[in-house]
mmCIF file with all atom_site columns, C-alpha atoms in Angstrom:
data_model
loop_
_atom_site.group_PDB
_atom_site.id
_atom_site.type_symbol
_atom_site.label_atom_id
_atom_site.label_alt_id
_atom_site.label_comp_id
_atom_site.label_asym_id
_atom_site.label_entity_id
_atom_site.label_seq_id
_atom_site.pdbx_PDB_ins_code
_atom_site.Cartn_x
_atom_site.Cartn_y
_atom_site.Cartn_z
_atom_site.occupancy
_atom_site.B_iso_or_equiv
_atom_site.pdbx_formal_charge
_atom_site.auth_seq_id
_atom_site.auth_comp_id
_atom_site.auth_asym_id
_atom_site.auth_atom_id
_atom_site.pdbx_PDB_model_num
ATOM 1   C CA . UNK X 1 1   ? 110.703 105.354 103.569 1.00 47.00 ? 30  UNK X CA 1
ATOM 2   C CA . UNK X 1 2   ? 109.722 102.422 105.418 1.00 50.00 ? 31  UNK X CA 1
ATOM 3   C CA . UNK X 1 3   ? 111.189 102.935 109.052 1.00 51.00 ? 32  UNK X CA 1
ATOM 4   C CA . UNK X 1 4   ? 109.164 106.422 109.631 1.00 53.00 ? 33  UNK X CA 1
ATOM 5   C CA . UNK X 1 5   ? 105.722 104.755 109.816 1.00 49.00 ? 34  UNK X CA 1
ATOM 6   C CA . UNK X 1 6   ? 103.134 106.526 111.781 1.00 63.00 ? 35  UNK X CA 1
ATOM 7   C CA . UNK X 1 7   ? 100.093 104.614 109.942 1.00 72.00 ? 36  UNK X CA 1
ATOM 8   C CA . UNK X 1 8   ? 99.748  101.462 108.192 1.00 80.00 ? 37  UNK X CA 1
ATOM 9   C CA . UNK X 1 9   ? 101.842 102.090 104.860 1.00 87.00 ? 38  UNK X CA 1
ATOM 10  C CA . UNK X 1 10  ? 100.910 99.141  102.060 1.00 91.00 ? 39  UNK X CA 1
ATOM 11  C CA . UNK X 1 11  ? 102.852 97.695  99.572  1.00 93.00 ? 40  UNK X CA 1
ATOM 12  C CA . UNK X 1 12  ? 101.250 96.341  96.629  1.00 94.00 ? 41  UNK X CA 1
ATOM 13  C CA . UNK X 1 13  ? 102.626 92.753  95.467  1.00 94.00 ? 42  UNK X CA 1
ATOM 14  C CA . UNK X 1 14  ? 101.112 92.326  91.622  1.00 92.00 ? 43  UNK X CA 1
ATOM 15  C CA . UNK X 1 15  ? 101.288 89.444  89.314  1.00 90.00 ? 44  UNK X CA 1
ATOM 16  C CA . UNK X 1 16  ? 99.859  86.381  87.766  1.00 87.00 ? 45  UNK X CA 1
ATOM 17  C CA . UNK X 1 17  ? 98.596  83.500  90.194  1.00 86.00 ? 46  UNK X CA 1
ATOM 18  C CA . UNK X 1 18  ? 101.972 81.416  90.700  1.00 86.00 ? 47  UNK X CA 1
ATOM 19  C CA . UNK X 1 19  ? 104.379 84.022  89.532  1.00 90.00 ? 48  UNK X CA 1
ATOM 20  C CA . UNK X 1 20  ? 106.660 84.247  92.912  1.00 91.00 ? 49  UNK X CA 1
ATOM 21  C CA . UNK X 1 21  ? 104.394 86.871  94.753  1.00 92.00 ? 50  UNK X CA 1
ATOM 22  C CA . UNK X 1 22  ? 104.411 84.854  98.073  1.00 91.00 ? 51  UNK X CA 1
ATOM 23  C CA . UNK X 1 23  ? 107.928 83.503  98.083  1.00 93.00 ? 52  UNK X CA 1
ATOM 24  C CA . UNK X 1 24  ? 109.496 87.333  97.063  1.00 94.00 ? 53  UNK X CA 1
ATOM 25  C CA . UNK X 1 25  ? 107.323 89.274  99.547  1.00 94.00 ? 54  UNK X CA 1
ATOM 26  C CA . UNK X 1 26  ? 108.232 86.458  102.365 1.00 94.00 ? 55  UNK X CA 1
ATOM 27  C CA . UNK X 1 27  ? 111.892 86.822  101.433 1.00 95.00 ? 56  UNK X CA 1
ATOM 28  C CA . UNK X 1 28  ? 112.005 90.400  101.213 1.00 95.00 ? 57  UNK X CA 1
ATOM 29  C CA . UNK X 1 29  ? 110.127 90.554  104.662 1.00 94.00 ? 58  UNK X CA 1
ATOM 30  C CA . UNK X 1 30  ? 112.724 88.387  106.268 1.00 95.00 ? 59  UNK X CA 1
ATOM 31  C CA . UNK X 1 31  ? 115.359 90.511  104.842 1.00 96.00 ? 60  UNK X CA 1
ATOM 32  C CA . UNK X 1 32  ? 113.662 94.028  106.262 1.00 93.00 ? 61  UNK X CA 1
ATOM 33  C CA . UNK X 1 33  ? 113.267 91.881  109.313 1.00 93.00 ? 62  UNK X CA 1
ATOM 34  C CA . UNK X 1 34  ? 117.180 91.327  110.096 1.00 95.00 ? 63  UNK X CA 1
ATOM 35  C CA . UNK X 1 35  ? 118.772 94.458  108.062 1.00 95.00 ? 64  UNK X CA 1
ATOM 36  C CA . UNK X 1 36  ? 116.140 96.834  109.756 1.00 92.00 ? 65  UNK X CA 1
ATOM 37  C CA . UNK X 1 37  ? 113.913 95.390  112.120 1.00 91.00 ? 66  UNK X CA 1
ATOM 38  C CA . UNK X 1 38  ? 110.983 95.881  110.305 1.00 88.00 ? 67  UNK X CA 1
ATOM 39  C CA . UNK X 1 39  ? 108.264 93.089  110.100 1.00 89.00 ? 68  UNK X CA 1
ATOM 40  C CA . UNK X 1 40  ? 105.675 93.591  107.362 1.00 92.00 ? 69  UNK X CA 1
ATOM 41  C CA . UNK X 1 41  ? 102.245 91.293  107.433 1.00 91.00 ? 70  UNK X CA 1
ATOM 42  C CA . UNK X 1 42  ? 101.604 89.726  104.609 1.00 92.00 ? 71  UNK X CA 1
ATOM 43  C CA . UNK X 1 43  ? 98.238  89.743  103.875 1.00 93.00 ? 72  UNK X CA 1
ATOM 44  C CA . UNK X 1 44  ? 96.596  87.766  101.207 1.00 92.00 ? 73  UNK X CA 1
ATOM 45  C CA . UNK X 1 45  ? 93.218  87.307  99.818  1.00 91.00 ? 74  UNK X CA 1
ATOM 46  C CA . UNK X 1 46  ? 93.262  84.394  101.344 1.00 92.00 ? 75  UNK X CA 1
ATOM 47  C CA . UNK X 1 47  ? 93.944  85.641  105.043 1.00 94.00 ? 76  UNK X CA 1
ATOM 48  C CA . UNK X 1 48  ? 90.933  88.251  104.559 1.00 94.00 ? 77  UNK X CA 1
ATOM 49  C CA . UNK X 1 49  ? 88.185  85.452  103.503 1.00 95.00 ? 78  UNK X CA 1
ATOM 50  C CA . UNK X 1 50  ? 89.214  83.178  106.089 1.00 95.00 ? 79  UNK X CA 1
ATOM 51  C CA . UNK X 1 51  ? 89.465  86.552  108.743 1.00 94.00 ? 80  UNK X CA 1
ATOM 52  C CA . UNK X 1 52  ? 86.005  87.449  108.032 1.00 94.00 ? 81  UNK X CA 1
ATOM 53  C CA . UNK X 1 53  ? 84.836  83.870  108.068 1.00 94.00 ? 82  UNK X CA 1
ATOM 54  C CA . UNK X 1 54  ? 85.867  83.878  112.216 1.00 95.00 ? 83  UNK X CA 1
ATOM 55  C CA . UNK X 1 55  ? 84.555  87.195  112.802 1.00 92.00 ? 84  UNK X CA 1
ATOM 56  C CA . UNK X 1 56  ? 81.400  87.109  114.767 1.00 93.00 ? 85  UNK X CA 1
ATOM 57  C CA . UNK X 1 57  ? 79.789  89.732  112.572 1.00 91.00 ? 86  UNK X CA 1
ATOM 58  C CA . UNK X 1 58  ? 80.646  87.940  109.121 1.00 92.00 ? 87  UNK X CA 1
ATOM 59  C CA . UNK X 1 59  ? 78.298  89.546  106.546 1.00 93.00 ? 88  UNK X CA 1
ATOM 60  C CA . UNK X 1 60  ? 76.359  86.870  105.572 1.00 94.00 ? 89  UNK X CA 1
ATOM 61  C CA . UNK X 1 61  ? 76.486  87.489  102.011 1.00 95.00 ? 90  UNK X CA 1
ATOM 62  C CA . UNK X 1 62  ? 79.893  86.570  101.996 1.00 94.00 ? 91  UNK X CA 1
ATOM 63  C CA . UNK X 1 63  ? 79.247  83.744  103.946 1.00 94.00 ? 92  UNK X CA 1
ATOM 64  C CA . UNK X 1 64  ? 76.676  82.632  101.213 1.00 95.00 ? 93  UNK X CA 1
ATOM 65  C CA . UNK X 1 65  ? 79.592  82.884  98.649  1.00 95.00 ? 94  UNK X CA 1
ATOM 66  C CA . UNK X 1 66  ? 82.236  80.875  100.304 1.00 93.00 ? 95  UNK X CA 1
ATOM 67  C CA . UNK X 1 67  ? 80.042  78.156  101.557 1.00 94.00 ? 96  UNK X CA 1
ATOM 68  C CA . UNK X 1 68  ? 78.675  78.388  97.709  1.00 95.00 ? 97  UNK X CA 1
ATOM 69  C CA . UNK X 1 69  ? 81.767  77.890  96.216  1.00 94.00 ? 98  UNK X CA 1
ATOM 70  C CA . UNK X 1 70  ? 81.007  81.473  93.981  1.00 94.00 ? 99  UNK X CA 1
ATOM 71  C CA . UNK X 1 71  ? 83.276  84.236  93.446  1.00 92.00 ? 100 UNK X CA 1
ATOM 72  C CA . UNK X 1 72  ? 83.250  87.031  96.015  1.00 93.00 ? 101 UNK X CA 1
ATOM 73  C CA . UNK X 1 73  ? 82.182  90.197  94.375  1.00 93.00 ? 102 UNK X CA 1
ATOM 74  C CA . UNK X 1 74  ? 84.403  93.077  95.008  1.00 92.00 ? 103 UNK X CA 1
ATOM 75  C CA . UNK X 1 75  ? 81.918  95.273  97.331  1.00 92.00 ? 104 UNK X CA 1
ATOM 76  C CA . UNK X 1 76  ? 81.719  92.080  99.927  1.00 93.00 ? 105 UNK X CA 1
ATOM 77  C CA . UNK X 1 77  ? 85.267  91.885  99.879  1.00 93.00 ? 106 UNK X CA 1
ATOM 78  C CA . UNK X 1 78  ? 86.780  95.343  99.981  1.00 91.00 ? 107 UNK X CA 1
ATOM 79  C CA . UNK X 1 79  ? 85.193  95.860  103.282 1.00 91.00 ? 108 UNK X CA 1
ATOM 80  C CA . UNK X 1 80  ? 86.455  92.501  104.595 1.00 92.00 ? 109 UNK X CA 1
ATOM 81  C CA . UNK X 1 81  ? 89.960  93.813  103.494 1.00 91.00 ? 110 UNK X CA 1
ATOM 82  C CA . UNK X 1 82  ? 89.168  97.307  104.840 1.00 88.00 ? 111 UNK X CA 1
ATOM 83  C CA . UNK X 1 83  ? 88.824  95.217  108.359 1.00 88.00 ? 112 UNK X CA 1
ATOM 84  C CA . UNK X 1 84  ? 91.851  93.546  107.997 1.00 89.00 ? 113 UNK X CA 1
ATOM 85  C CA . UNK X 1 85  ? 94.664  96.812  106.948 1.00 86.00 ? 114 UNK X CA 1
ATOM 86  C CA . UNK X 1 86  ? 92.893  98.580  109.916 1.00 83.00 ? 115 UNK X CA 1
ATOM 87  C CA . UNK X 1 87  ? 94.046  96.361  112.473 1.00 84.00 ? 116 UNK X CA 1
ATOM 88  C CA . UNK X 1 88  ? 97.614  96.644  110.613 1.00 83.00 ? 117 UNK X CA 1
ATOM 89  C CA . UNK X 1 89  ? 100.236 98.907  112.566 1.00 80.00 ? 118 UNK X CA 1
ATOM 90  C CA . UNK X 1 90  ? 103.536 98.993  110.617 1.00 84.00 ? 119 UNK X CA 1
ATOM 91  C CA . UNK X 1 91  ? 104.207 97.946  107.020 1.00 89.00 ? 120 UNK X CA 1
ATOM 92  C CA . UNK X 1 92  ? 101.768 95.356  104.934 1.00 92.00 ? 121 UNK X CA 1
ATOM 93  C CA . UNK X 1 93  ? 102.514 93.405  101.434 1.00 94.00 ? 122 UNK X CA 1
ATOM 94  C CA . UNK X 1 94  ? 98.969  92.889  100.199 1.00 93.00 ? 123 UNK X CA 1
ATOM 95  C CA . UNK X 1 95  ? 99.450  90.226  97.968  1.00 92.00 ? 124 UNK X CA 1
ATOM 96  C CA . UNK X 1 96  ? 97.247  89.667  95.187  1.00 85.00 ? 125 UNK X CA 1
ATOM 97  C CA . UNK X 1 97  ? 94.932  92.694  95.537  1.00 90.00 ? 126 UNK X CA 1
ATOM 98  C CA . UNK X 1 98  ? 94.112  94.629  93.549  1.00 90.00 ? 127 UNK X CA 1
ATOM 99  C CA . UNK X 1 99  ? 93.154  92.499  90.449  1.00 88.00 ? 128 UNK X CA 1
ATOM 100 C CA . UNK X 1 100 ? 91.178  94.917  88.345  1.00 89.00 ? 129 UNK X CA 1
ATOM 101 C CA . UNK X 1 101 ? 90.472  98.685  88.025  1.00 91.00 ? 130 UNK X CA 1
ATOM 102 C CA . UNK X 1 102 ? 87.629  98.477  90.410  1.00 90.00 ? 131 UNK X CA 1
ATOM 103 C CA . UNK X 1 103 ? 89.334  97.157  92.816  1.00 90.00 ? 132 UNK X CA 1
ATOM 104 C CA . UNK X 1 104 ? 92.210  99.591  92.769  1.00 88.00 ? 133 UNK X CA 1
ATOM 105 C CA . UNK X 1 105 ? 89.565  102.521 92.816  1.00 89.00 ? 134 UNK X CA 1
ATOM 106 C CA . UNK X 1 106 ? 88.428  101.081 95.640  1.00 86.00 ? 135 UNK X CA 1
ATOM 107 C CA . UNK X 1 107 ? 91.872  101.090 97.232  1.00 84.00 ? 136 UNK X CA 1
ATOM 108 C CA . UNK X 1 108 ? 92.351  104.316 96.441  1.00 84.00 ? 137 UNK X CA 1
ATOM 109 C CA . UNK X 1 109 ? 89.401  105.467 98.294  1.00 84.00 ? 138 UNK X CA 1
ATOM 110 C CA . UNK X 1 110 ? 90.031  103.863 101.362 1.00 80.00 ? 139 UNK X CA 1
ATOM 111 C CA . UNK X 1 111 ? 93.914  104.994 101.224 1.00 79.00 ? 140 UNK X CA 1
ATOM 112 C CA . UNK X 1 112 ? 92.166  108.752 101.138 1.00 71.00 ? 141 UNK X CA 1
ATOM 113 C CA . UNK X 1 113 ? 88.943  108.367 103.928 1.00 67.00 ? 142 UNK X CA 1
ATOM 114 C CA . UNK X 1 114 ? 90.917  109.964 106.501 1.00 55.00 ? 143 UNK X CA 1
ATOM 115 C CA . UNK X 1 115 ? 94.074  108.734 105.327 1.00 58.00 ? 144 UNK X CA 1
ATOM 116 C CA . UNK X 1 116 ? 93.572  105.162 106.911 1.00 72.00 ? 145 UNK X CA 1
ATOM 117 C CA . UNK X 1 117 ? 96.469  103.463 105.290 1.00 80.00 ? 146 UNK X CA 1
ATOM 118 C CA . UNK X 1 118 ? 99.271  104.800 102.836 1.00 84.00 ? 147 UNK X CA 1
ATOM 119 C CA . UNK X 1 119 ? 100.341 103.047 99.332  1.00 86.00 ? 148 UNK X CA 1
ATOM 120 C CA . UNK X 1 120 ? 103.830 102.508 99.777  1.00 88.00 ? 149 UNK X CA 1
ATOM 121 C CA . UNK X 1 121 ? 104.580 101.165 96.953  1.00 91.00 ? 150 UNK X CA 1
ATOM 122 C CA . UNK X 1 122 ? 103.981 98.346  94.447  1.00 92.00 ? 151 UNK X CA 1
ATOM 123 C CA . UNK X 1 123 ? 105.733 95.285  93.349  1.00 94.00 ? 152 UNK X CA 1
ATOM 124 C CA . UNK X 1 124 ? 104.610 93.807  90.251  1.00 93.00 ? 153 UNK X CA 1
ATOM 125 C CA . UNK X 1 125 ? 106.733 90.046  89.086  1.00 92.00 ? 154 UNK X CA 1
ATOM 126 C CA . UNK X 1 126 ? 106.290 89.915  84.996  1.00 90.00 ? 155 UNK X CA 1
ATOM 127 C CA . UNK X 1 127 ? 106.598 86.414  84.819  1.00 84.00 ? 156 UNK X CA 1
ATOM 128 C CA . UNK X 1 128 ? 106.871 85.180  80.926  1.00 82.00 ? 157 UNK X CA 1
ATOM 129 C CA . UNK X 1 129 ? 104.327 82.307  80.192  1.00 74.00 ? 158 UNK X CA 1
ATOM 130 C CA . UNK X 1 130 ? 106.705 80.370  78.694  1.00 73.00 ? 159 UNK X CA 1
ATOM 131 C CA . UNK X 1 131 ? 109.016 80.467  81.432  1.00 64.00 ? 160 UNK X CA 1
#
């Protein structure tokens, strides 16, 4: 399903902060890499703050919130993201996005305007807090 891509397909990588989201999509990554020749980018939310950041038409409300130390509301950072999976050609692990329903509404919606990028799939590491 993943070696017949013809737009951006995106595979969700869910779970609490710490719970093995970056190691496992790295590893599994590597593994598409040799077995298939596939390369997914990982993208984080991390990688889209620090994207838009360097962009020389950084909204400036976003700005405001990083320099501010403040959470980034959703509807400054969707579009940041939006930027980001555009510029994707072949197979992403978005890791750590979505975190609430909002957000996945609003991943939803861009995955249907003009069928930009395709949900592959999700991932989602149920990590026991005692563990």
């Amino acid at each position: 399903w993943l070696s017949t891509v013809s737009m951006p397909r995106v595979v969700l990588w869910l779970g609490a902060p710490a719970s093995g989201k970056g190691s496992y999509s790295k590893a599994v990554g590597e593994a598409l890499r040799r077995t298939v020749g596939l390369a997914p980018k990982r993208i984080t939310t991390s990688d889209v703050i620090k994207a838009e950041l360097k962009s020389p038409d950084v909204n400036p409300e976003l700005k405001r919130c990083i320099e501010a130390q403040i959470h980034v509301p959703t509807e400054l950072f969707v579009p940041a993201l939006q930027k980001q999976l555009s510029l994707a050609e072949d197979v992403v692990f978005l890791d750590g996005f979505p975190r609430s329903q909002e957000q996945v509404e609003h991943l939803r919606s861009f995955a249907g305007e003009a069928s930009r990028i395709s949900l592959a799939g999700a991932v989602h590491l149920d990590i026991p807090r005692d563990w």
